[in-house]
Amino acid sequence: MTDPGTSADTALRVEAVFREEHGRLLAALVHRFGDLDLAEEVASEAVESALRHWPVDGVPDRPGAWLLTTARRRAVDRLRRDRTYAARLAILAVESERSEPGPIPAGGDLPDDRLELFFACAHPALSPDDRIALILRCLAGLSTGEVARAFLVPHKTMAQRIVRAKNKIRGARIPFRVPRPDELPERLPVVLGAVYSIFTEGYAASAGDTLLRLDLAEEAIRLARILHRLMPSEREAAGLLALMLLIHARRAARTDSSGAMVLLADQDRTRWDRPMIDEGLGLVAGALMGGRPGPYAVQAAIAAVHDESDRADDTDWPQIVALYDVLCALMPSPIVALNRAVAVAMRDGPAAGLILLEDLADEPRLRDHHPYAAARAELLHRLGRHVEAAELYRRALDLAGSAPERRYLEMKLGEITAQ
């Protein structure tokens, strides 16, 4: 009889392996069989099989390969039994052959199944948001809740969006293929958006016991390097890679020895990764040259101003506000407006920043966004309006997902209530 404790440990191991391998597993299955629904179903069946066999037989040396082999066998069995399914896949296969892509331009390729499918899912028949949501949920391995938080929408809304996108792919018989070289630039913005969303979840996990998910952040950087190598003349590909490098360079200083969150102003900057910062700065320079910059290049420039300051007090806040002004014109959004308001508070004082934040109070996408409540609370605290600040810190605490963020907000609330 299997020890219950061993079974529980194995279940956790299966969950960890599946989370790590999910994107690669689905990418390989979709690449082989051309059907996202089938890939998801047999991947889930492979995990169920692992939960039955691994507690008895032990965890294999290559668990990802075991899951892939099992899933492929399930898919073949399914196709042999289901003639309707096989007929539909045959149609997809013929359409895919008719639209077989040409070679990738010299000097770059897509040596990654997952990235190939990112471009495949960035099909113009889907809306941009639906494309990114589908990539994040089905290929990047993020949960529906994590994708919903990336878009600042309710869980139910995101679930419906993902189902709608999958139904459209099925109904329109959109083939999963790497786009032709001339199609890549058109699809690049969606792929860049998906890669950055993966990085954002790794930089600040929306739930769980740790602030950072280094596996996601480093995978996003890996994919961004491929994209930059594939399309070196695309300035936004360089801008995104620069932005992620300049932020990721601070990773060692973002938490203390106990795992508690450390804000940018309080970080030990000697722990920042200087070679990574230098690489990011070099990329920023190229991304900003040659005409009007894109949103990722401007955000990278903002990150560069922070990283070039040896001390928090030396930060050039006027320059950061000016860059946010450019970003607001390029990409107006409530998140950009929130970050600009915080920068204005640092330049002109908390009262000036608070006015801008209060102007955003009716923005639906910020209503359940805990950084917005926390930012207002901090400025109210600095103005001595402690009762209002405490109320907003409680609101932020109710909305925060990860344990480090919750502990930080509890500490701030405790400071206020003790006064």
Coordinates of C-alpha atoms in Angstrom, one line a residue, residues 104-105 110 119 178-189 230-231:
I104 CA 12.9 32.1 -42.1
P105 CA 15.1 35.0 -43.3
L110 CA 12.6 30.0 -34.6
F119 CA 3.4 33.3 -33.6
V178 CA 4.7 29.3 -38.4
P179 CA 3.8 32.4 -40.3
R180 CA 5.7 33.3 -43.5
P181 CA 8.6 35.6 -43.0
D182 CA 6.6 38.6 -44.3
E183 CA 3.9 37.9 -41.7
L184 CA 6.2 37.9 -38.7
P185 CA 6.4 41.7 -38.2
E186 CA 2.6 42.0 -38.2
R187 CA 2.3 39.4 -35.5
L188 CA 5.3 40.6 -33.5
P189 CA 3.5 43.1 -31.2
L230 CA 15.5 36.8 -35.3
M231 CA 14.5 40.4 -36.1

